[in-house]
Structure formats: structure tokens, C-alpha cells
Short mmCIF file of C-alpha atoms and ligand atoms in Angstrom, two decimals:
data_model
loop_
_atom_site.label_atom_id
_atom_site.label_comp_id
_atom_site.label_asym_id
_atom_site.label_seq_id
_atom_site.Cartn_x
_atom_site.Cartn_y
_atom_site.Cartn_z
CA MET A 1 0.00 0.00 0.00
CA LYS A 2 1.24 3.50 -0.85
CA ILE A 3 0.20 7.06 -0.10
CA VAL A 4 -0.92 8.72 -3.35
CA ASP A 5 -2.40 11.99 -2.13
CA ALA A 6 -2.58 14.19 0.96
CA ARG A 7 -4.96 17.15 1.09
CA VAL A 8 -4.80 20.04 3.54
CA ILE A 9 -8.31 21.31 4.21
CA VAL A 10 -8.86 24.65 5.93
CA THR A 11 -12.42 25.35 7.03
CA CYS A 12 -14.22 27.68 9.43
CA PRO A 13 -17.56 26.22 10.58
CA GLY A 14 -17.76 28.74 13.44
CA ARG A 15 -14.00 28.61 14.01
CA ASN A 16 -10.95 27.67 11.95
CA PHE A 17 -9.79 24.08 11.63
CA VAL A 18 -6.93 22.60 9.59
CA THR A 19 -7.27 18.94 8.62
CA LEU A 20 -4.97 16.61 6.73
CA LYS A 21 -6.56 13.84 4.69
CA ILE A 22 -4.21 11.11 3.45
CA VAL A 23 -5.31 8.91 0.54
CA THR A 24 -3.77 5.54 -0.38
CA ASP A 25 -3.61 3.70 -3.71
CA GLU A 26 -6.12 1.19 -2.28
CA GLY A 27 -8.63 3.94 -1.58
CA VAL A 28 -8.25 3.80 2.22
CA THR A 29 -8.11 7.31 3.71
CA GLY A 30 -7.12 8.73 7.07
CA VAL A 31 -7.59 12.10 8.76
CA GLY A 32 -5.49 14.13 11.20
CA ASP A 33 -6.13 17.42 13.01
CA ALA A 34 -3.52 20.17 12.45
CA THR A 35 -5.32 23.13 14.05
CA LEU A 36 -3.20 25.71 15.90
CA ASN A 37 -5.53 28.40 17.20
CA GLY A 38 -4.72 31.85 15.80
CA ARG A 39 -1.82 30.54 13.67
CA GLU A 40 -3.71 28.03 11.50
CA LEU A 41 -2.25 28.96 8.13
CA ALA A 42 1.33 28.48 9.30
CA VAL A 43 0.62 24.78 9.86
CA ALA A 44 -1.35 24.52 6.60
CA SER A 45 1.67 25.89 4.71
CA TYR A 46 4.12 23.67 6.63
CA LEU A 47 2.06 20.67 5.59
CA ARG A 48 1.32 21.68 1.98
CA ASP A 49 4.71 23.09 1.12
CA HIS A 50 7.06 20.89 3.11
CA VAL A 51 5.45 17.66 4.31
CA VAL A 52 2.96 16.47 1.69
CA PRO A 53 5.67 16.06 -0.99
CA LEU A 54 7.51 13.72 1.41
CA LEU A 55 4.48 11.52 1.96
CA ILE A 56 3.70 10.59 -1.62
CA GLY A 57 4.81 7.02 -2.33
CA ARG A 58 5.43 6.12 1.37
CA ASP A 59 4.02 2.98 2.97
CA PRO A 60 1.28 4.19 5.40
CA HIS A 61 1.90 1.25 7.77
CA ARG A 62 5.29 2.69 8.73
CA ILE A 63 3.96 5.02 11.42
CA GLU A 64 7.00 5.16 13.72
CA ASP A 65 9.41 5.46 10.81
CA THR A 66 7.38 8.30 9.27
CA TRP A 67 7.28 10.09 12.63
CA GLN A 68 11.07 9.86 13.01
CA TYR A 69 11.61 10.81 9.36
CA LEU A 70 9.56 14.01 9.73
CA PHE A 71 10.89 14.89 13.19
CA GLN A 72 14.58 14.13 12.71
CA GLY A 73 14.55 15.08 9.06
CA ALA A 74 13.32 18.63 9.67
CA TYR A 75 16.53 19.45 11.58
CA TRP A 76 14.55 22.33 13.18
CA ARG A 77 13.03 20.35 15.99
CA ARG A 78 9.87 20.77 18.01
CA GLY A 79 7.71 23.89 18.19
CA PRO A 80 3.92 24.03 17.86
CA VAL A 81 3.85 24.44 14.07
CA THR A 82 6.17 21.52 13.31
CA MET A 83 4.64 19.26 15.94
CA SER A 84 1.04 19.97 14.88
CA ALA A 85 1.97 19.11 11.30
CA ILE A 86 3.68 15.87 12.36
CA ALA A 87 0.69 15.11 14.59
CA ALA A 88 -1.71 15.40 11.66
CA VAL A 89 0.31 12.91 9.60
CA ASP A 90 0.68 10.51 12.52
CA THR A 91 -3.03 10.64 13.41
CA ALA A 92 -4.06 10.03 9.80
CA LEU A 93 -1.73 7.02 9.59
CA TRP A 94 -3.23 5.47 12.75
CA ASP A 95 -6.66 6.02 11.20
CA ILE A 96 -5.56 4.19 8.05
CA LEU A 97 -3.99 1.37 10.08
CA GLY A 98 -7.22 0.85 12.01
CA LYS A 99 -9.23 0.70 8.82
CA VAL A 100 -6.80 -1.77 7.27
CA ALA A 101 -6.90 -3.93 10.41
CA GLY A 102 -10.69 -3.59 10.69
CA LEU A 103 -10.32 -2.40 14.31
CA PRO A 104 -10.94 0.81 16.24
CA VAL A 105 -7.60 2.44 16.97
CA TYR A 106 -7.85 1.82 20.74
CA GLN A 107 -7.62 -1.91 20.07
CA LEU A 108 -4.29 -1.35 18.32
CA LEU A 109 -3.09 0.61 21.37
CA GLY A 110 -3.65 -2.34 23.70
CA GLY A 111 -7.41 -2.37 24.09
CA ARG A 112 -9.74 -0.91 26.71
CA SER A 113 -8.43 -0.14 30.19
CA ARG A 114 -11.78 1.31 31.28
CA GLU A 115 -15.40 1.42 30.21
CA GLY A 116 -15.72 5.12 29.46
CA VAL A 117 -13.62 8.30 29.38
CA THR A 118 -14.52 10.66 32.25
CA VAL A 119 -14.81 14.21 30.97
CA TYR A 120 -15.04 17.71 32.39
CA GLY A 121 -16.93 20.69 31.03
CA HIS A 122 -16.44 24.45 31.41
CA ALA A 123 -18.74 26.42 33.68
CA ASN A 124 -18.00 30.08 33.22
CA GLY A 125 -19.78 33.30 34.01
CA GLU A 126 -19.33 36.93 34.94
CA THR A 127 -20.59 36.38 38.49
CA VAL A 128 -20.40 33.57 41.05
CA GLU A 129 -24.16 33.00 40.72
CA GLU A 130 -23.86 32.64 36.95
CA VAL A 131 -20.97 30.15 37.30
CA LEU A 132 -22.86 28.09 39.87
CA SER A 133 -25.93 27.84 37.65
CA GLU A 134 -23.66 26.65 34.81
CA VAL A 135 -22.15 24.04 37.14
CA ALA A 136 -25.69 22.86 37.96
CA ARG A 137 -26.38 22.46 34.25
CA TYR A 138 -23.36 20.16 33.85
CA VAL A 139 -24.33 18.18 36.95
CA ASP A 140 -27.81 17.68 35.44
CA LEU A 141 -26.14 16.36 32.29
CA GLY A 142 -24.28 13.78 34.39
CA TYR A 143 -20.81 15.40 34.47
CA ARG A 144 -18.60 14.28 37.35
CA ALA A 145 -16.06 17.06 36.84
CA VAL A 146 -16.43 20.75 36.03
CA ARG A 147 -13.93 23.55 35.45
CA LEU A 148 -14.99 26.86 37.03
CA GLN A 149 -13.92 30.26 35.65
CA CYS A 150 -15.44 33.52 36.87
CA GLY A 151 -15.19 37.19 35.98
CA VAL A 152 -13.06 39.02 38.55
CA PRO A 153 -14.86 41.90 40.31
CA GLY A 154 -13.31 45.19 39.17
CA LEU A 155 -11.97 43.79 35.87
CA ASP A 156 -13.95 44.36 32.66
CA SER A 157 -13.18 41.03 30.99
CA THR A 158 -11.25 37.91 31.91
CA TYR A 159 -9.68 35.33 29.62
CA GLY A 160 -11.60 32.06 29.74
CA VAL A 161 -14.90 33.73 30.69
CA SER A 162 -17.14 34.16 27.68
CA GLY A 163 -20.77 34.46 26.69
CA ASP A 164 -20.47 31.09 24.94
CA LYS A 165 -21.83 28.21 26.96
CA MET A 166 -21.03 24.50 26.38
CA PHE A 167 -18.37 25.48 23.86
CA TYR A 168 -15.60 27.99 24.06
CA GLU A 169 -14.09 30.38 21.57
CA PRO A 170 -11.40 32.75 22.82
CA ALA A 171 -10.12 33.74 19.32
CA ARG A 172 -11.89 36.39 17.30
CA GLY A 173 -11.40 39.58 15.28
CA THR A 174 -8.81 40.85 12.84
CA LEU A 175 -6.78 42.19 15.77
CA PRO A 176 -6.39 40.61 19.22
CA GLU A 177 -8.86 41.75 21.90
CA VAL A 178 -7.33 43.09 25.09
CA ASN A 179 -8.18 41.65 28.51
CA VAL A 180 -7.09 43.54 31.64
CA TRP A 181 -5.50 41.61 34.48
CA SER A 182 -4.86 42.24 38.16
CA THR A 183 -3.16 39.51 40.18
CA GLU A 184 -4.20 41.16 43.44
CA LYS A 185 -7.89 41.27 42.53
CA TYR A 186 -7.80 37.71 41.19
CA LEU A 187 -6.02 36.18 44.19
CA SER A 188 -8.30 37.78 46.72
CA PHE A 189 -11.46 36.75 44.82
CA ALA A 190 -10.72 33.17 43.62
CA PRO A 191 -11.31 31.30 46.93
CA THR A 192 -14.81 32.81 47.24
CA LEU A 193 -15.91 31.04 44.07
CA PHE A 194 -14.73 27.62 45.24
CA ALA A 195 -16.07 28.07 48.78
CA ARG A 196 -19.52 28.66 47.27
CA ALA A 197 -19.17 25.76 44.82
CA ARG A 198 -18.28 23.27 47.59
CA GLU A 199 -21.12 24.55 49.74
CA GLU A 200 -23.59 24.09 46.91
CA PHE A 201 -22.37 20.84 45.28
CA GLY A 202 -20.82 18.90 48.18
CA PRO A 203 -17.54 16.97 48.32
CA ASP A 204 -17.89 14.54 45.39
CA LEU A 205 -17.99 16.74 42.31
CA LYS A 206 -14.51 17.23 40.87
CA LEU A 207 -13.81 20.97 40.72
CA LEU A 208 -11.08 22.31 38.44
CA HIS A 209 -9.67 25.75 37.74
CA ASP A 210 -7.45 27.16 34.97
CA VAL A 211 -5.05 29.98 35.87
CA HIS A 212 -3.97 30.39 32.22
CA HIS A 213 -0.29 30.91 33.15
CA ARG A 214 -0.91 34.28 34.81
CA LEU A 215 1.01 33.94 38.10
CA THR A 216 4.55 33.82 39.44
CA PRO A 217 5.47 30.68 41.41
CA ILE A 218 5.01 32.28 44.81
CA GLU A 219 1.65 33.75 43.77
CA ALA A 220 0.58 30.34 42.49
CA ALA A 221 1.69 28.79 45.77
CA ARG A 222 -0.52 31.28 47.62
CA LEU A 223 -3.47 30.46 45.35
CA GLY A 224 -2.95 26.72 45.79
CA LYS A 225 -2.86 27.12 49.60
CA SER A 226 -5.95 29.29 49.66
CA LEU A 227 -7.85 26.68 47.60
CA GLU A 228 -6.80 23.68 49.72
CA PRO A 229 -9.98 23.70 51.87
CA TYR A 230 -12.04 23.20 48.69
CA ALA A 231 -10.06 20.14 47.51
CA LEU A 232 -9.69 20.99 43.83
CA TYR A 233 -9.07 18.09 41.47
CA TRP A 234 -6.51 20.30 39.77
CA MET A 235 -5.17 23.81 39.43
CA GLU A 236 -4.19 24.22 35.79
CA ASP A 237 -1.33 26.20 34.25
CA PRO A 238 -0.52 28.15 37.43
CA VAL A 239 2.65 29.65 35.93
CA PRO A 240 4.01 30.01 32.40
CA ALA A 241 4.64 26.53 31.13
CA ASP A 242 8.14 27.29 29.93
CA LEU A 243 9.33 28.02 33.47
CA GLN A 244 9.79 24.44 34.64
CA GLU A 245 11.78 25.32 37.76
CA GLY A 246 8.88 27.41 39.06
CA PHE A 247 6.82 24.29 39.67
CA ARG A 248 9.23 23.14 42.38
CA LEU A 249 8.50 26.23 44.41
CA ILE A 250 4.74 25.81 44.06
CA ARG A 251 5.04 22.17 45.08
CA GLU A 252 6.92 23.03 48.26
CA HIS A 253 4.03 25.16 49.46
CA THR A 254 0.75 23.51 48.50
CA THR A 255 -0.98 20.16 48.20
CA THR A 256 -3.42 21.42 45.55
CA PRO A 257 -2.79 19.10 42.56
CA ILE A 258 -1.17 20.72 39.53
CA ALA A 259 -2.01 20.18 35.85
CA VAL A 260 -0.04 21.59 32.93
CA GLY A 261 0.84 20.91 29.31
CA GLU A 262 -1.71 22.21 26.80
CA VAL A 263 0.96 24.36 25.13
CA PHE A 264 3.68 21.69 25.35
CA ASN A 265 4.53 19.96 22.12
CA SER A 266 7.06 17.33 23.07
CA ILE A 267 8.21 15.00 25.80
CA TRP A 268 11.21 17.26 26.36
CA ASP A 269 8.90 20.05 27.54
CA CYS A 270 7.70 17.95 30.46
CA ALA A 271 10.30 15.22 31.12
CA ASP A 272 11.73 16.99 34.20
CA LEU A 273 8.31 17.96 35.54
CA ILE A 274 7.22 14.33 35.29
CA ARG A 275 10.43 12.70 36.53
CA ASP A 276 10.62 14.99 39.58
CA GLN A 277 6.90 14.53 40.28
CA LEU A 278 6.35 18.29 40.21
CA ILE A 279 2.95 17.88 38.55
CA ASP A 280 0.00 15.53 38.93
CA PHE A 281 -1.60 15.74 35.48
CA ILE A 282 0.01 16.17 32.07
CA ARG A 283 -2.39 17.90 29.65
CA THR A 284 -0.66 17.41 26.31
CA THR A 285 -2.93 16.26 23.53
CA VAL A 286 -2.80 14.57 20.15
CA VAL A 287 -2.76 17.62 17.87
CA HIS A 288 -0.14 19.76 19.59
CA ALA A 289 2.15 17.02 20.91
CA GLY A 290 3.14 15.11 17.81
CA GLY A 291 0.17 12.78 17.35
CA ILE A 292 -0.87 9.50 18.93
CA THR A 293 2.65 8.05 18.71
CA HIS A 294 4.33 10.85 20.66
CA LEU A 295 1.46 11.39 23.10
CA ARG A 296 1.67 7.72 24.08
CA ARG A 297 5.39 8.20 24.73
CA ILE A 298 4.65 11.13 27.06
CA PHE A 299 1.89 9.27 28.89
CA ASP A 300 4.06 6.18 29.29
CA LEU A 301 6.79 8.27 30.93
CA ALA A 302 4.12 9.88 33.11
CA ALA A 303 2.81 6.45 34.19
CA LEU A 304 6.23 5.57 35.58
CA HIS A 305 6.07 8.63 37.83
CA GLN A 306 2.46 8.52 39.04
CA VAL A 307 1.40 11.37 36.81
CA ARG A 308 -1.98 11.01 35.11
CA SER A 309 -3.23 12.31 31.77
CA GLY A 310 -5.65 15.21 31.44
CA SER A 311 -5.71 15.99 27.74
CA HIS A 312 -6.66 19.40 26.49
CA GLY A 313 -9.98 19.27 24.64
CA ALA A 314 -11.10 22.85 24.03
CA THR A 315 -13.32 23.70 21.07
CA ASP A 316 -10.33 24.74 18.97
CA LEU A 317 -9.21 21.11 18.82
CA SER A 318 -11.31 19.56 16.07
CA PRO A 319 -13.51 16.45 16.37
CA VAL A 320 -10.66 14.63 14.60
CA CYS A 321 -8.39 15.39 17.56
CA MET A 322 -11.13 14.49 20.04
CA ALA A 323 -11.76 11.16 18.31
CA ALA A 324 -8.04 10.34 18.42
CA ALA A 325 -7.68 11.49 22.05
CA LEU A 326 -10.48 9.14 23.14
CA HIS A 327 -8.71 6.11 21.67
CA VAL A 328 -5.63 7.04 23.72
CA ASP A 329 -7.67 7.86 26.86
CA ILE A 330 -9.55 4.58 26.91
CA SER A 331 -6.42 2.49 26.50
CA ILE A 332 -3.69 3.96 28.73
CA PRO A 333 -3.28 2.81 32.35
CA ASN A 334 -2.77 6.29 33.85
CA PHE A 335 -5.76 8.16 32.41
CA GLY A 336 -6.94 11.05 34.61
CA LEU A 337 -9.57 13.19 32.91
CA GLN A 338 -10.42 14.42 29.40
CA GLU A 339 -11.51 17.99 28.76
CA TYR A 340 -14.65 18.07 26.63
CA MET A 341 -15.84 21.31 25.15
CA ARG A 342 -18.61 20.62 22.72
CA HIS A 343 -18.49 21.75 19.11
CA THR A 344 -21.10 23.79 17.24
CA ASP A 345 -23.65 22.05 15.00
CA ALA A 346 -21.82 23.42 11.94
CA THR A 347 -18.55 21.82 13.13
CA ASP A 348 -20.28 18.51 13.80
CA GLU A 349 -21.74 18.64 10.28
CA VAL A 350 -18.28 19.14 8.72
CA PHE A 351 -16.72 16.40 10.90
CA PRO A 352 -19.13 13.45 11.13
CA HIS A 353 -17.99 11.28 14.05
CA GLY A 354 -18.93 8.16 15.94
CA TYR A 355 -17.83 9.06 19.48
CA HIS A 356 -20.62 9.92 21.87
CA TYR A 357 -21.33 11.33 25.31
CA ALA A 358 -23.44 9.64 27.99
CA ASP A 359 -23.72 10.20 31.74
CA GLY A 360 -20.39 11.98 32.30
CA TYR A 361 -18.38 9.81 29.94
CA LEU A 362 -17.27 9.95 26.32
CA PHE A 363 -17.04 6.70 24.38
CA PRO A 364 -14.76 6.30 21.36
CA SER A 365 -16.23 5.09 18.11
CA GLU A 366 -16.29 1.32 17.53
CA GLU A 367 -15.79 1.75 13.77
CA PRO A 368 -12.45 0.69 12.25
CA GLY A 369 -9.90 3.51 12.50
CA LEU A 370 -10.64 6.69 14.43
CA GLY A 371 -14.34 6.81 13.53
CA VAL A 372 -14.29 10.40 12.29
CA ASP A 373 -14.10 12.02 8.86
CA ILE A 374 -14.26 15.38 7.13
CA ASP A 375 -17.08 16.20 4.71
CA GLU A 376 -15.07 18.19 2.18
CA GLU A 377 -18.13 19.64 0.43
CA ALA A 378 -19.52 20.93 3.69
CA ALA A 379 -16.05 22.21 4.67
CA ALA A 380 -15.83 24.22 1.44
CA ARG A 381 -18.92 26.19 2.46
CA TYR A 382 -17.01 27.68 5.43
CA PRO A 383 -13.94 29.61 4.25
CA TYR A 384 -11.10 30.58 6.59
CA GLN A 385 -11.61 33.69 8.73
CA GLN A 386 -8.76 35.41 10.46
CA ALA A 387 -9.06 35.29 14.27
CA TYR A 388 -6.60 36.07 17.05
CA LEU A 389 -6.36 34.96 20.66
CA PRO A 390 -6.58 37.93 23.09
CA VAL A 391 -3.68 39.72 24.73
CA ASN A 392 -3.55 40.49 28.47
CA ARG A 393 -2.55 43.90 29.77
CA LEU A 394 -2.09 44.98 33.38
CA GLU A 395 -4.19 47.87 34.71
CA ASP A 396 -1.39 50.35 33.89
CA GLY A 397 -1.29 49.17 30.25
CA THR A 398 1.79 46.88 30.42
CA VAL A 399 1.48 43.71 28.35
CA HIS A 400 1.31 40.99 31.03
CA PRO A 401 4.91 39.73 31.01
CA TRP A 402 3.87 36.07 31.67
O1 LIG B 1 -6.64 28.09 22.00
C1 LIG B 1 -6.49 28.29 23.35
C2 LIG B 1 -7.51 27.48 24.12
O2 LIG B 1 -7.49 26.16 23.70
C3 LIG B 1 -7.26 27.55 25.59
O3 LIG B 1 -7.47 28.84 26.06
C4 LIG B 1 -8.20 26.64 26.31
O4 LIG B 1 -6.95 26.86 28.31
C5 LIG B 1 -7.74 26.25 27.63
C6 LIG B 1 -8.31 25.02 28.14
O5 LIG B 1 -7.82 24.56 29.17
O6 LIG B 1 -9.23 24.50 27.52
MG1 LIG B 2 -6.12 25.58 29.83
#
């Protein structure tokens, strides 16, 4: 079997997605997500101009060899653009392999380790009351875990808090929006939200919070300590992810579990964090961390060090990524939690998929391969629209330096 074609499809059914579709001489096809929010066309060009020509004529069964060939061969290693492009190829090859074998991809990864994939949703609102009523909505839908984000009194807008419910779209506009940030206001307000949530929903519901990299290590340590009475399942991205040493300081001061990794793109971004047990959850995912092959490598290292997975699953990761993530989640021993932001109806129309949600769990498709595809005719009806992620400024106008 040989690869005869690889198409890069850019579509915007509510938000931009980049998808690679690989076609073989036997007519078997595979899909991979290559979406990098706010920088989509860079990955599309990387694929079209530099990767697709290398794929034509290759044997699609050689997944590991293709991964190494693209990674080592580029010379310029790592980075979100390169790793998203490699991820798309890798994911599409696993999809093809599953179809050839007649098995869902999770069976090729070692089979089921659990019955369903526990997911968390996003409850966000401008006020505590609004957030709590969103949490109640998720609880009614059967969710066992919810991430809470609230507007900070005195600040006009906060990253991660939007009018969108059930899905989440931080990128918009032909220029980045500006959010204003105050660490002092945030730190003094955050515990109030979780005190109320515990009061209202009791001890069993898993409560999560995303700091979006806004704090210094000592500030994050203070936040973690102040949230200890409310037993969070995790505190996410407390400090900028590139400052690995900072996590040691947080760890020395608080028992609030730490999750990080959505902007990581390789095992080298988190090897020290995992080996030194400075984190509890690694949140890398298929599309930004080199595909199923590399994500498995990261999660296997994590398993050796009692670190669990918690893959990123925001709306800007396409249903192709979600489908692939679920095959990994259901099969690995050290699964923790999967983020699940739903997609719009238009996105679901462009990406028909067989995974489904029931009672707090997602279930991967049982079809051969990943169980997801792209409807190219539908995709063509939604042309690319430029959109940027927002920028944070402090109250005096300084661009937030981390
Ligand atoms: O594109 C950026 C989003 O994916 C990010 O803001 C979402 O932090 C996020 C999360 O945890 O889902
Ligand atoms: Mg996050």
C-alpha cells in the first residue's frame, strides 16, 4: 500500500480548523487534526509546502518510521507548528492502520483499560451565581467534573470567561482583543468562588480551575494554599509553562494538585516535571504534541512517575483530535480526565464522528480507524476567517509579562 495523495483542508464552521486527509492507492483514507488556534495557516503551509511532498509514495503502515523521518529530518526540531503538522500525519496514519486492520484504533493501542472516558466541562460566568448555575447544568447532564472560571470583580473582561456556553471560543477579530489583568484582585477573589461551589455541590464533584499561566510561582503557591480547603481536582497552568523550575517552588508550598501541558509539544517540555513529580496531570494532547505516537510516549513516561493524563480538549481542537484522544484515553493505564468542550452544530456537520457522550463519559467510536471524517463539500462552504487569541494587559497598560 502507498500514499498517493494528501490534502490540507482549511475550514471555518464557526471557528478555523486545519485537517490533513491522506489517501492511499487502495482507496483507504485517514484524517489528522492540524489546528493551531490563531496561527492556522502556518501549519497549513508547513504541511502543503514541506510535508505532503515527502508523503507521496510512502508505505502508510510505517507510522514510527514516518514520525522519526519528519521529526529528525526537519533538523529544526519541536515547536507548535512543526509538531502539529507531524501530529496530523501521525493521526491520519493510525486512522488508516485501524481501517486496514478492521479495528478501532484503541484496540491497536492495547485495548480498553476502562469502560468510558470521564470528561469535564467548562462552567464560566461573569458572576459567582452565573458560574454556579452553569455548574448545575453540567451536573444535570451527568458530568462528574467541572472547570470553574469567573469574571473578577473590578476587571472588565477575563480570559476564559465568555458568553459562549457548552463550547468555548477565545479567538476572534482581525486584531487581538485586550483583557485587563490584576493579580491582586484575582487572588483575593478566587477562593470565594470555590467556597460557594463546595457549599452548593458537596464533596464529590470534581472541581477544576485554569489559571492560564498568569502567576509567578510564589503567587501560584498562595493560590494553591488558599484553595486547599475546597479540595480541587486540579489547578491548571498556574505559571508560564516554559518556566519548569517554578513548579518546584509551588510544590513546596501547596498540596493542591497541579495540571499543565496544553501548550507543550514534546516529551522534552515535560520530562523533568514528570520525573521529579512536580505535577499531577500532564495535559498534552494529540494535535499539539506530535500525534498519537508521541502522546503515548509522554503518557508512558508519566505512568512511571504517578502522573496522570488530562488531555486538552477545548473547542479549537477539532472532532478529529477528540476522536483520536479518546482512543488514547480509553487504552492507557494512567488516564486522569479528558476535557470536553462541545463543538457547534456546523462543526459537527463538517466532521461526522462516531464518538458519543453519555452520563459523564465519552465513548470512542467502535468503527475501524478513528471513527471520524471530514465532509469536504460541507467544509468548502465555510472559508477561513482570520481570528486572534486575546492579549492580556495589566491595569497600567503593560502587556502581562507572563
Ligand atoms: O486556543 C487556546 C484554548 O485552547 C485555551 O485557552 C483553552 O486553556 C484552555 C483550556 O484549558 O481549555
Ligand atoms: Mg487551559
